[in-house]
Amino acid sequence: MKVLFTLIMSLTLGAAIAQCPDLKITNASILSDISKGIRYAINISNIGNQDANLQGATASEEDNVTIRSYLSNDQVIDAQDKRIQDVLLGVSPLTVIKPGEVFSIVNKDSVATTGYRFLIIKIDPLNKLNECAELNNVFVLELYNNQLTLETTMIEGFKGQSIEIPVYASDFYNILGFQFSMSFSNPSLFRIDSVGNLGLNDLNRNDIQVKNDNRVGVVWFSPIQSGLSFNGRRKIFSLYVTLTGEHGQCTDIRFDDSFLTIEFISSTPLGDPIRPALIDGKVCIQNLVECSGKVILANNTPIPNTLVSANQSTALTDLSGRYLIKDLIPGINYTVSASKFDSYANGLSVMDIVLIKKHLLQIQLLPTPYQIIAADVNGDLTISVQDMVLIRDLILGFVPNFGKTPVWQFIPKDYKFKNPLNPLAENYPIAYSLPNLKSNKITLDFIGIKTGDVSLDWTGQLTPSLESRAATYFILALQDQNLMANTEYTLPVYTRQFNNISAFQFALNLNPDIQLEQVMAPALPDFTVSNYSINDHVLRTLWYDSRSNGGRFVKDNDTLLLIRFKTTKAMNAKNLFTIDPNAINPEGIHQQGWYFDIKMEIKPALTHKVIAASFIELSMYPNPVSEVLHLTLNNNVPDNLPTSIRITDQNGRIVSVQTLTPGQTQATINTSDWISGRYIITAVSGSRRISKNLLCIH
């Protein structure tokens, strides 16, 4: 703030009225008073008979006398008043004010006077000068000569938005009437819809004319004979418009004489029109925000057809995983998130189970926090064998989903995990929060997590082909054999190139003229009824090595599976079943992590003979059981071999083992001390095996 003061000294003769100095404001006037500042003059006289000694030309209030001014509404100095720049008496060249001396000071300050009625001026408010009396140190001026002002504002909006353009007038003093016009530098930027929000008595819509080129003219007369007076700013009317221009365009709002000459008439004094101060405005159409980015897996595989949402605005990712959302509105709070409709089974395979097992055993830790989150398929914030079992059961069709965990989660790529080795303990974000959006272009990337897909081999297809990644093949072979109708068979499935295998999965599409009853795996001791399912003539099979870091070695032409079934029609063995890649992607996993595709062959040589009516049957009751379980065995096998019966819980722990001698068919087992849950009963006699599920409830 700038201070300007001028000292005009004159000497007047007068009688001494006291033996002391005494300063008095003898006159004051406001030279200009506008909404952005004030300029005023005061006359000060020393009416005492002693010098007012200011003790030197310094800027310290200890050596000088202060003149302090306030803007007020009640003529009393209080905390509600606004203080104006001080004037110091005693700054060079003035050091002494002699008796009878009169001088003038002109002061200017940029403080706004809008909303105040009085200017209060006080000499020596800190009582630094020992005066005869201090009652005459205050002078009050009314602020009736404020500068009349016409004003519009700076407004921003977006294309298609309806906005209000307000028109203000400030500091009327006995105004009898006025006229003015407005125009726009780019009138095609908007369309005027209506005029409203009228703020003056007797101002109506008929007093405001809008021309085709958006020029506006206003004529008004005061209903009050003495004219209208008010301090401060008042909205006199508003234009309501719809923005029709393009992003980034602006138009100036001008008060000018293009339509009507600008005139304001006051009754005091009644004479020439008053020319108001004009404050033009501007309307700009904001550049709407574009939000783009990419949605990928942790290995940078793009995730197409992902829905990215920014509040109500959405976009789908393309084949490269990229999306673009246009026309977001600046200044709005946005939440940007991603979601995807998908099957739980997509991208899941026995490889995911193998990797989770290696992570649990700390043989090979999952390398990213995203894969660790994917491994927690049951949503209990830990990784355990339960997650492995749940993936197996979902692939085989025992369960339809993972329960409370979603198919997909999407985490902002910018998020930094506090502990990447244990991300499940964190409350990680699943969306971007964008308060008061400002930037014209923003880039927001997401990392997608497909629940259960720790191997990161999701490709968007339920059964992706492994041809491009398979180093070799795992071969299932059947012998070429004619089968009779209405006969029960146990058919061996033997293998080739099945060395150090740690896991496999495949599905067989069954001939509708057979009834499949049991699947056994003599070469895989830990293969149970939980490793396969039969539904809609499809046999789904999944197995992984339960040992810590093993791999099974099966010689070429050894029996891998024994499949027991009954025929209803005569047929050839090659027509019994085919590999069905639409049910489960056929793949085998080598101990070293190599992938094997799985094929089926028919061999003419009778390396293995079909064994007719050779099987084990096992029945049990009650199921569910609580106290005592009764087992009945029908071992229809030509060999005179004992039968081993092993019972394990759902975590693979053995709870009971019994051996039945040849000819023994009954067994009784006490289950009263078992924990409630699912158990697997496996009976093995030579190369023949049968497994069944049992439920224990207490």
XYZ file of C-alpha atoms in Angstrom:
698
model
C 0.000 0.000 0.000
C 1.161 3.435 -0.824
C 0.859 6.526 1.379
C 0.981 10.030 -0.013
C 0.945 13.034 2.266
C 1.492 16.711 1.587
C 2.208 19.343 4.224
C 1.024 22.881 3.601
C 2.050 25.125 6.489
C 0.658 28.502 7.396
C 0.844 30.578 10.522
C -2.255 31.998 12.107
C -2.427 34.289 15.059
C -4.599 33.396 17.960
C -4.805 33.755 21.615
C -3.317 31.051 23.728
C -5.992 28.998 25.396
C -3.779 26.744 27.449
C -0.184 26.217 28.463
C 0.219 23.017 26.333
C 0.090 21.770 22.754
C -3.319 20.676 21.425
C -3.889 19.127 17.966
C -7.324 19.281 16.331
C -8.752 18.180 12.954
C -10.441 21.324 11.762
C -11.672 19.971 8.430
C -11.659 16.796 6.297
C -13.036 15.674 2.929
C -13.043 12.539 0.752
C -11.400 13.248 -2.591
C -12.311 9.910 -4.218
C -13.995 6.825 -2.908
C -14.271 3.733 -5.125
C -14.696 0.074 -4.390
C -10.947 -0.578 -4.777
C -9.515 2.279 -2.683
C -9.955 5.653 -0.974
C -8.256 9.090 -1.124
C -8.991 11.813 1.463
C -7.607 15.098 2.858
C -7.523 16.480 6.431
C -6.582 19.886 7.961
C -4.828 19.813 11.353
C -4.170 22.793 13.633
C -2.256 23.191 16.896
C -4.780 25.201 18.929
C -2.586 25.142 22.061
C 0.161 27.670 23.038
C 3.059 25.204 23.273
C 5.024 23.556 20.493
C 4.076 19.985 19.611
C 7.634 18.660 19.604
C 7.871 15.343 17.727
C 11.481 14.770 18.844
C 13.147 14.094 15.502
C 12.663 12.786 12.031
C 12.338 9.002 12.591
C 9.776 6.361 11.594
C 9.281 5.170 15.164
C 5.963 5.818 16.890
C 7.936 6.505 20.070
C 9.225 9.735 18.462
C 6.198 10.738 16.397
C 2.455 11.175 16.474
C 0.245 8.755 14.561
C -2.870 9.617 12.601
C -4.965 6.452 12.345
C -8.104 5.985 10.175
C -10.840 3.363 10.178
C -13.736 2.299 7.946
C -16.778 1.795 10.141
C -20.530 1.422 10.089
C -21.377 2.925 13.505
C -18.992 5.915 14.079
C -17.385 4.054 17.005
C -13.955 2.492 16.733
C -14.227 -1.240 17.518
C -13.059 -4.656 16.378
C -15.502 -4.742 13.449
C -13.834 -1.759 11.761
C -11.229 -1.949 8.984
C -7.993 -0.064 9.646
C -6.428 2.113 6.934
C -2.734 2.849 6.405
C -1.378 5.093 9.222
C 0.193 8.540 8.723
C 3.150 9.484 10.955
C 3.587 13.128 11.997
C 7.264 13.798 12.646
C 8.741 12.200 9.575
C 11.073 14.660 7.797
C 10.741 17.569 7.153
C 8.108 18.055 9.914
C 9.552 17.861 13.461
C 7.753 20.625 15.390
C 4.124 21.855 15.121
C 4.046 25.391 16.467
C 1.004 26.995 18.161
C -1.522 28.218 15.587
C 0.141 26.286 12.788
C -2.263 24.683 10.258
C -1.304 22.031 7.715
C -3.052 19.632 5.325
C -2.438 15.943 4.724
C -3.626 13.961 1.677
C -3.729 10.204 2.311
C -4.479 7.356 -0.116
C -4.972 3.622 0.519
C -5.997 0.726 -1.739
C -8.242 -0.803 0.901
C -11.804 -1.353 -0.373
C -14.534 0.803 1.180
C -17.400 -1.385 -0.001
C -19.819 -2.171 2.827
C -18.804 0.705 5.141
C -20.673 3.983 5.858
C -18.132 6.127 7.750
C -14.469 7.114 7.756
C -13.168 7.726 11.317
C -9.888 9.710 11.695
C -8.091 9.867 15.061
C -4.971 11.836 16.052
C -2.478 10.342 18.504
C -4.390 7.119 19.389
C -1.404 5.948 21.512
C -1.309 9.238 23.543
C 2.342 9.913 22.793
C 1.869 13.721 22.895
C 0.950 15.412 26.180
C -1.962 17.527 24.894
C -4.271 19.930 26.658
C -7.267 17.806 25.688
C -7.812 14.703 23.602
C -11.572 15.014 23.115
C -11.099 16.877 19.816
C -8.752 14.270 18.288
C -11.511 12.339 16.375
C -13.227 13.343 13.126
C -15.964 11.373 11.276
C -16.808 11.528 7.536
C -19.749 9.880 5.798
C -18.912 7.766 2.734
C -21.643 9.028 0.448
C -19.433 9.831 -2.508
C -18.490 6.201 -3.348
C -17.782 5.610 -7.023
C -20.797 4.130 -8.792
C -19.707 0.910 -10.543
C -21.091 -1.517 -13.129
C -19.512 -4.959 -12.918
C -19.610 -8.504 -14.258
C -17.400 -11.411 -13.235
C -15.054 -14.061 -14.599
C -16.999 -17.283 -15.221
C -15.902 -20.740 -16.384
C -18.091 -23.593 -17.568
C -18.039 -26.552 -19.887
C -19.681 -27.059 -23.250
C -23.405 -27.717 -22.945
C -23.589 -26.361 -19.392
C -26.203 -23.756 -18.383
C -24.608 -20.944 -16.372
C -25.586 -17.623 -14.797
C -23.905 -14.358 -15.854
C -24.646 -11.883 -13.023
C -24.563 -8.074 -13.492
C -23.779 -5.966 -10.417
C -24.071 -2.273 -9.515
C -22.231 -0.699 -6.566
C -22.774 2.391 -4.376
C -25.940 4.126 -5.600
C -26.555 7.659 -4.221
C -29.981 9.057 -5.021
C -30.028 7.442 -8.477
C -33.231 8.355 -10.368
C -32.595 6.104 -13.374
C -30.048 4.604 -15.709
C -29.444 3.038 -19.083
C -26.571 0.946 -20.413
C -25.787 -1.794 -22.896
C -23.612 -4.915 -22.918
C -21.970 -6.795 -25.776
C -19.752 -9.853 -26.190
C -16.566 -10.291 -28.213
C -17.633 -13.809 -29.245
C -21.451 -13.837 -29.168
C -21.628 -17.284 -30.802
C -20.028 -18.873 -27.719
C -23.380 -19.190 -25.941
C -27.140 -18.943 -26.288
C -29.107 -16.591 -23.979
C -32.000 -18.596 -22.546
C -33.611 -16.096 -20.151
C -33.233 -13.029 -17.939
C -33.953 -13.217 -14.209
C -32.878 -12.674 -10.621
C -33.979 -9.030 -10.783
C -32.586 -7.078 -7.837
C -34.021 -3.509 -8.154
C -37.528 -2.263 -7.395
C -39.617 -1.770 -10.536
C -36.977 -3.465 -12.736
C -38.780 -6.062 -14.840
C -37.979 -8.189 -17.863
C -39.557 -5.629 -20.176
C -36.788 -3.198 -19.168
C -34.115 -5.578 -20.562
C -33.869 -6.164 -24.290
C -31.803 -8.981 -25.835
C -30.946 -8.649 -29.536
C -30.241 -11.484 -31.961
C -26.485 -10.916 -31.768
C -26.666 -11.294 -27.957
C -26.290 -7.549 -27.293
C -28.250 -6.502 -24.192
C -29.813 -3.119 -23.381
C -31.257 -2.014 -19.991
C -33.412 1.038 -19.059
C -34.665 1.631 -15.474
C -36.446 4.383 -13.475
C -36.526 4.595 -9.681
C -39.955 4.424 -8.027
C -38.569 6.643 -5.219
C -38.812 10.406 -5.835
C -35.463 11.148 -4.205
C -33.825 8.266 -6.039
C -32.354 4.921 -4.926
C -29.349 4.800 -2.578
C -27.361 1.842 -1.279
C -23.774 1.100 -0.294
C -21.816 -1.893 -1.478
C -22.562 -4.202 -4.398
C -25.996 -5.437 -5.458
C -26.957 -7.869 -8.202
C -29.382 -6.056 -10.486
C -30.132 -8.929 -12.896
C -28.681 -12.126 -14.416
C -28.428 -13.599 -17.877
C -28.964 -17.371 -17.997
C -27.105 -18.870 -20.941
C -26.127 -22.259 -22.394
C -22.515 -22.580 -23.543
C -22.405 -23.775 -27.161
C -18.811 -23.048 -28.181
C -15.820 -25.325 -28.193
C -13.463 -26.195 -25.355
C -10.938 -23.468 -24.597
C -12.906 -20.613 -26.201
C -13.579 -17.349 -24.314
C -15.663 -14.208 -24.784
C -15.244 -10.781 -23.173
C -18.291 -9.194 -21.499
C -18.234 -5.471 -22.238
C -20.222 -2.477 -20.980
C -20.276 -0.133 -23.977
C -22.393 2.270 -26.036
C -23.015 -0.160 -28.920
C -26.706 -0.420 -28.111
C -27.493 2.286 -25.503
C -25.336 5.141 -24.195
C -24.266 4.483 -20.593
C -25.968 7.095 -18.347
C -26.831 7.257 -14.624
C -28.896 10.248 -13.303
C -28.759 11.350 -9.645
C -31.100 13.773 -7.845
C -28.181 15.125 -5.802
C -27.083 17.056 -7.672
C -29.517 16.890 -10.559
C -27.402 17.613 -13.583
C -25.114 15.881 -16.014
C -25.235 12.043 -16.187
C -22.812 10.181 -13.948
C -20.269 8.040 -15.758
C -19.805 4.885 -13.615
C -16.643 2.845 -13.294
C -16.871 -0.179 -15.587
C -15.514 -3.596 -14.659
C -15.843 -5.933 -17.603
C -15.938 -9.717 -17.263
C -15.192 -12.845 -19.254
C -16.783 -16.228 -19.922
C -14.565 -19.188 -20.866
C -15.414 -22.756 -21.813
C -13.130 -25.057 -19.907
C -11.069 -27.756 -21.548
C -12.683 -30.996 -20.390
C -10.361 -33.589 -18.891
C -9.234 -36.755 -20.665
C -8.394 -39.746 -18.485
C -6.415 -42.548 -20.110
C -4.209 -45.402 -19.064
C -3.470 -49.099 -19.314
C -4.709 -52.161 -17.427
C -2.217 -55.027 -17.245
C -1.205 -58.084 -15.243
C 1.911 -57.954 -13.080
C 3.890 -59.425 -16.012
C 2.675 -56.604 -18.343
C 0.125 -58.795 -20.140
C -2.681 -56.460 -21.310
C -6.187 -57.091 -19.979
C -8.754 -56.238 -22.676
C -12.501 -55.682 -22.105
C -11.937 -54.200 -18.650
C -14.512 -51.594 -17.669
C -12.859 -48.441 -16.292
C -15.265 -46.051 -14.537
C -14.839 -42.413 -13.542
C -18.075 -41.803 -11.624
C -20.729 -42.270 -14.325
C -18.316 -42.087 -17.290
C -16.951 -45.431 -18.510
C -14.704 -46.972 -21.155
C -13.559 -50.499 -22.081
C -9.911 -51.412 -22.563
C -8.863 -52.495 -26.060
C -6.699 -55.489 -27.020
C -3.602 -53.641 -25.783
C -5.242 -52.971 -22.415
C -5.607 -49.224 -23.072
C -8.662 -47.083 -22.306
C -9.706 -43.457 -22.821
C -12.450 -41.585 -20.953
C -13.278 -38.177 -22.430
C -15.161 -35.118 -21.236
C -14.547 -35.280 -17.478
C -15.560 -32.021 -15.840
C -12.871 -29.946 -14.082
C -13.524 -29.152 -10.432
C -15.536 -32.332 -9.835
C -14.481 -35.049 -7.371
C -13.880 -38.329 -9.223
C -13.263 -41.928 -8.219
C -11.640 -43.980 -10.991
C -11.864 -47.767 -10.680
C -11.719 -50.866 -12.881
C -13.862 -54.001 -13.011
C -14.209 -57.041 -15.243
C -16.830 -59.698 -15.835
C -15.159 -63.092 -16.116
C -15.325 -66.734 -15.120
C -13.543 -67.834 -11.952
C -11.977 -70.694 -13.964
C -10.323 -68.463 -16.567
C -6.543 -68.575 -16.221
C -6.557 -71.251 -13.502
C -4.571 -74.454 -13.850
C -2.688 -77.005 -11.833
C 0.390 -74.786 -12.250
C -1.167 -72.289 -9.843
C -1.486 -75.031 -7.213
C 2.132 -76.078 -7.742
C 3.409 -72.497 -7.338
C 1.363 -71.932 -4.168
C 2.765 -75.159 -2.704
C 6.326 -74.063 -3.489
C 5.619 -70.662 -1.908
C 4.298 -72.258 1.282
C 7.327 -74.524 1.523
C 9.616 -71.555 0.720
C 11.098 -73.494 -2.188
C 10.183 -70.696 -4.589
C 8.466 -67.570 -3.210
C 5.881 -65.762 -5.305
C 7.847 -62.809 -6.724
C 5.275 -59.971 -6.634
C 2.713 -58.752 -4.071
C 0.028 -59.081 -6.769
C 0.652 -62.853 -7.074
C 0.554 -63.203 -3.292
C -2.844 -61.470 -3.237
C -4.022 -63.757 -6.069
C -3.006 -66.830 -4.033
C -5.420 -65.970 -1.207
C -8.432 -67.422 -3.005
C -10.596 -67.970 0.091
C -10.131 -64.377 1.302
C -8.877 -65.139 4.819
C -5.804 -62.878 4.369
C -3.424 -65.849 4.547
C -2.073 -68.399 2.071
C -2.560 -72.040 3.030
C -3.312 -75.516 1.688
C -6.991 -74.531 1.805
C -6.348 -72.198 -1.128
C -4.760 -75.060 -3.083
C -7.721 -77.329 -2.355
C -10.192 -74.626 -3.356
C -8.460 -74.054 -6.721
C -8.474 -77.801 -7.368
C -12.156 -78.090 -6.443
C -13.093 -75.168 -8.684
C -11.238 -76.577 -11.708
C -12.886 -79.973 -11.176
C -16.301 -78.351 -10.756
C -16.863 -79.254 -7.090
C -17.449 -75.563 -6.239
C -18.803 -72.757 -8.509
C -16.709 -69.903 -7.087
C -14.287 -68.868 -4.348
C -16.934 -67.481 -2.027
C -16.269 -63.956 -0.792
C -13.289 -63.182 -3.040
C -14.044 -61.477 -6.393
C -12.968 -62.828 -9.777
C -10.771 -59.745 -10.357
C -9.192 -57.021 -8.270
C -7.563 -53.922 -9.760
C -4.976 -51.922 -7.807
C -3.645 -48.491 -8.872
C -0.211 -49.066 -10.399
C 1.154 -46.034 -8.526
C 0.504 -47.677 -5.144
C 3.646 -48.702 -3.273
C 3.191 -51.617 -0.889
C 4.574 -51.003 2.585
C 5.596 -54.648 2.849
C 5.623 -56.354 -0.583
C 6.301 -59.730 1.071
C 3.050 -59.494 3.065
C 0.600 -57.352 1.080
C -2.424 -59.161 2.510
C -1.955 -57.272 5.787
C -2.353 -53.896 4.029
C -5.479 -51.919 3.281
C -4.387 -51.384 -0.311
C -6.508 -49.124 -2.561
C -8.730 -50.438 -5.342
C -9.400 -47.049 -6.999
C -7.882 -43.645 -7.661
C -9.385 -40.701 -5.746
C -9.279 -37.409 -7.683
C -10.638 -34.483 -5.632
C -11.317 -31.214 -7.466
C -10.114 -32.449 -10.848
C -7.952 -29.803 -12.563
C -5.487 -31.270 -15.052
C -6.523 -31.390 -18.709
C -5.010 -34.858 -19.220
C -4.310 -37.525 -16.629
C -2.853 -41.031 -16.930
C -4.022 -43.705 -14.497
C -2.760 -47.298 -14.862
C -4.057 -50.389 -13.057
C -2.541 -53.764 -12.175
C -5.134 -56.523 -12.499
C -5.206 -59.504 -10.130
C -7.089 -62.588 -11.328
C -7.946 -64.513 -8.189
C -6.052 -67.810 -8.161
C -3.898 -67.012 -11.208
C -0.509 -66.869 -9.508
C 1.216 -68.144 -12.670
C 0.044 -65.033 -14.583
C -0.958 -67.084 -17.632
C -4.466 -65.618 -17.988
C -5.071 -64.862 -21.653
C -8.760 -63.975 -21.708
C -9.764 -67.421 -22.977
C -11.167 -70.239 -20.889
C -8.852 -72.822 -22.474
C -5.837 -71.177 -24.122
C -3.716 -73.376 -26.355
C -0.362 -74.498 -24.999
C 1.115 -75.344 -28.410
C 3.440 -72.333 -28.347
C 4.879 -73.019 -24.905
C 4.899 -76.827 -24.662
C 8.426 -78.246 -24.927
C 7.118 -81.769 -25.548
C 3.991 -83.869 -25.083
C 2.557 -86.018 -22.362
C 0.864 -88.939 -24.153
C -2.145 -90.897 -22.907
C -2.474 -94.155 -24.811
C -5.320 -96.651 -25.182
C -5.109 -100.082 -26.766
C -7.184 -100.774 -29.869
C -9.744 -103.241 -28.491
C -13.305 -104.208 -29.352
C -15.638 -104.049 -26.354
C -18.863 -105.996 -25.871
C -22.213 -104.462 -24.958
C -23.575 -104.603 -21.380
C -20.217 -105.539 -19.921
C -18.143 -104.067 -17.104
C -14.512 -103.269 -17.887
C -11.472 -101.867 -16.129
C -9.497 -100.155 -18.899
C -5.819 -99.238 -18.411
C -4.555 -95.885 -19.705
C -0.803 -95.990 -20.115
C 1.709 -93.250 -20.780
C 4.665 -92.152 -22.837
C 7.094 -89.294 -22.133
C 5.783 -88.971 -18.574
C 9.054 -88.383 -16.713
C 9.421 -86.411 -13.457
C 5.889 -85.066 -13.725
C 4.782 -82.920 -10.754
C 1.209 -82.128 -11.842
C -1.280 -82.600 -14.630
C -4.838 -81.742 -15.579
C -7.090 -82.789 -18.421
C -10.710 -83.605 -19.230
C -12.139 -86.511 -21.215
C -15.354 -86.257 -23.199
C -17.053 -89.615 -22.504
C -19.021 -91.682 -24.981
C -22.690 -91.463 -23.901
C -22.985 -95.269 -24.285
C -20.761 -95.943 -21.274
C -21.367 -95.483 -17.576
C -18.156 -94.476 -15.772
C -17.947 -95.776 -12.205
C -14.410 -95.322 -10.870
C -10.995 -93.888 -11.710
C -7.815 -95.212 -10.084
C -4.131 -94.323 -10.522
C -1.809 -97.190 -9.518
C 1.299 -95.112 -10.322
C 0.169 -92.198 -8.123
C -0.375 -93.299 -4.490
C -1.835 -89.900 -3.488
C -4.509 -89.955 -6.227
C -7.965 -90.115 -4.607
C -11.591 -89.531 -5.453
C -10.956 -85.817 -4.809
C -8.729 -85.680 -7.891
C -11.495 -86.230 -10.438
C -15.143 -85.446 -11.107
C -17.768 -86.749 -13.516
C -20.481 -84.456 -14.835
C -22.461 -84.369 -18.108
C -20.375 -87.155 -19.675
C -17.146 -85.266 -18.937
C -14.387 -86.683 -16.726
C -12.271 -83.901 -15.219
C -8.937 -84.908 -13.666
C -6.382 -82.861 -11.724
C -3.405 -84.124 -9.716
C -0.304 -82.604 -8.165
C 2.554 -84.211 -6.283
C 1.854 -83.896 -2.564
C 5.519 -84.297 -1.649
C 7.614 -81.251 -0.728
C 9.644 -81.038 -3.923
C 9.016 -84.176 -5.874
C 8.256 -85.349 -9.344
C 6.787 -88.723 -10.249
C 8.618 -90.949 -12.701
C 6.352 -93.188 -14.760
C 7.989 -95.445 -17.310
C 6.785 -95.486 -20.883
C 3.882 -97.927 -21.350
C 3.279 -98.162 -17.592
C -0.295 -97.857 -16.407
C -1.172 -94.380 -15.230
C -4.939 -94.758 -14.792
C -7.449 -97.572 -14.460
C -10.921 -96.517 -15.578
C -13.834 -98.752 -14.554
C -17.002 -98.454 -16.614
C -19.965 -100.368 -18.039
C -20.953 -100.436 -21.704
C -24.473 -100.330 -23.065
C -23.464 -100.916 -26.691
C -20.628 -102.728 -28.454
C -17.817 -100.362 -29.451
C -14.095 -99.986 -29.961
C -11.879 -98.624 -27.174
C -10.775 -95.718 -29.376
C -14.354 -94.402 -29.266
C -14.622 -94.393 -25.484
C -13.417 -90.855 -24.887
C -11.490 -87.924 -26.341
C -9.591 -85.065 -24.723
C -11.930 -82.103 -24.172
C -9.940 -78.802 -24.090
C -13.141 -76.813 -23.587
C -13.657 -78.287 -20.124
C -10.060 -78.129 -18.821
C -6.961 -77.037 -20.658
C -4.855 -80.222 -20.985
C -1.414 -79.651 -19.554
C 1.277 -81.372 -17.548
C 3.928 -79.696 -15.373
C 7.471 -81.049 -15.191
C 9.342 -80.941 -11.898
C 11.495 -78.132 -13.321
C 8.432 -76.058 -14.239
C 8.259 -76.972 -17.933
C 4.882 -77.204 -19.597
C 3.681 -80.324 -21.431
C 0.704 -80.495 -23.730
C -1.367 -83.655 -23.411
C -2.380 -85.822 -26.355
C -4.217 -89.114 -26.666
C -3.132 -91.972 -28.932
C -4.582 -95.339 -29.871
C -1.996 -98.116 -30.073
C -2.763 -101.291 -32.020
C -0.405 -103.399 -29.941
C -2.008 -104.999 -26.904
C 0.599 -103.846 -24.457
C -2.079 -103.991 -21.779
C -5.058 -106.263 -21.853
C -8.504 -105.034 -20.919
C -9.501 -106.582 -17.632
C -13.189 -107.428 -17.588
C -15.126 -107.579 -14.316
C -12.039 -106.897 -12.193
C -12.766 -104.221 -9.563
C -13.083 -103.237 -5.927
C -16.418 -102.134 -4.493
C -16.646 -100.369 -1.134
C -19.836 -99.393 0.671
C -20.221 -97.607 3.997
C -22.863 -96.411 6.438
C -23.884 -94.124 7.956
C -22.668 -91.149 5.907
C -22.479 -88.618 7.536
C -21.093 -90.504 10.506
C -20.736 -89.449 14.149
C -19.797 -92.455 16.333
C -19.181 -95.735 14.403
C -18.541 -96.336 10.684
C -19.341 -99.693 9.044
C -17.488 -100.707 5.862
C -18.341 -103.506 3.411
C -15.786 -104.590 0.786
C -16.437 -106.507 -2.454
C -12.987 -107.308 -3.877
C -13.774 -108.915 -7.226
C -10.123 -109.478 -8.154
C -8.636 -112.775 -9.372
C -5.482 -112.282 -7.304
C -5.600 -113.548 -3.720
C -4.318 -110.275 -2.235
C -5.070 -108.369 1.019
C -6.843 -105.033 0.891
C -5.467 -101.917 2.634
C -7.982 -99.338 3.840
C -6.597 -95.864 4.613
C -8.613 -92.874 5.868
C -7.225 -89.313 5.619
C -8.649 -85.934 6.610
C -9.057 -83.004 4.211
C -5.463 -81.890 4.914
C -4.022 -85.292 3.942
C -3.298 -86.501 7.508
C -3.867 -90.260 8.074
C -6.440 -90.921 10.831
C -6.946 -94.680 10.357
C -5.257 -97.610 8.561
C -6.625 -101.189 8.407
C -5.717 -104.279 6.385
C -8.368 -106.815 5.382
C -7.131 -110.328 4.641
C -8.319 -112.117 1.485
C -11.944 -113.024 1.947
C -12.549 -110.494 4.755
C -15.358 -108.109 3.755
C -16.400 -106.207 6.902
C -14.728 -103.534 9.034
C -15.868 -101.266 11.872
C -14.157 -97.965 12.749
C -14.719 -95.765 15.818
C -15.120 -92.106 14.715
C -16.199 -90.541 18.022
C -12.892 -88.706 18.515
C -12.638 -87.405 14.944
C -12.931 -83.711 14.167
C -16.010 -82.744 12.166
C -15.180 -82.415 8.490
C -14.588 -84.237 5.214
C -12.543 -87.451 5.045
C -11.343 -89.674 2.177
C -11.499 -93.487 2.412
C -9.132 -95.312 0.025
C -9.111 -99.097 -0.489
C -6.137 -100.615 -2.365
C -5.706 -104.222 -3.474
C -2.761 -104.807 -5.766
C -3.109 -102.400 -8.692
C -6.775 -101.797 -7.990
C -7.937 -98.832 -5.975
C -11.168 -97.082 -4.976
C -11.710 -93.826 -3.049
C -14.852 -92.368 -1.512
C -15.765 -89.252 0.448
C -17.031 -89.382 4.010
C -18.505 -86.610 6.134
C -18.116 -86.670 9.928
C -20.463 -84.547 12.068
C -20.546 -84.245 15.872
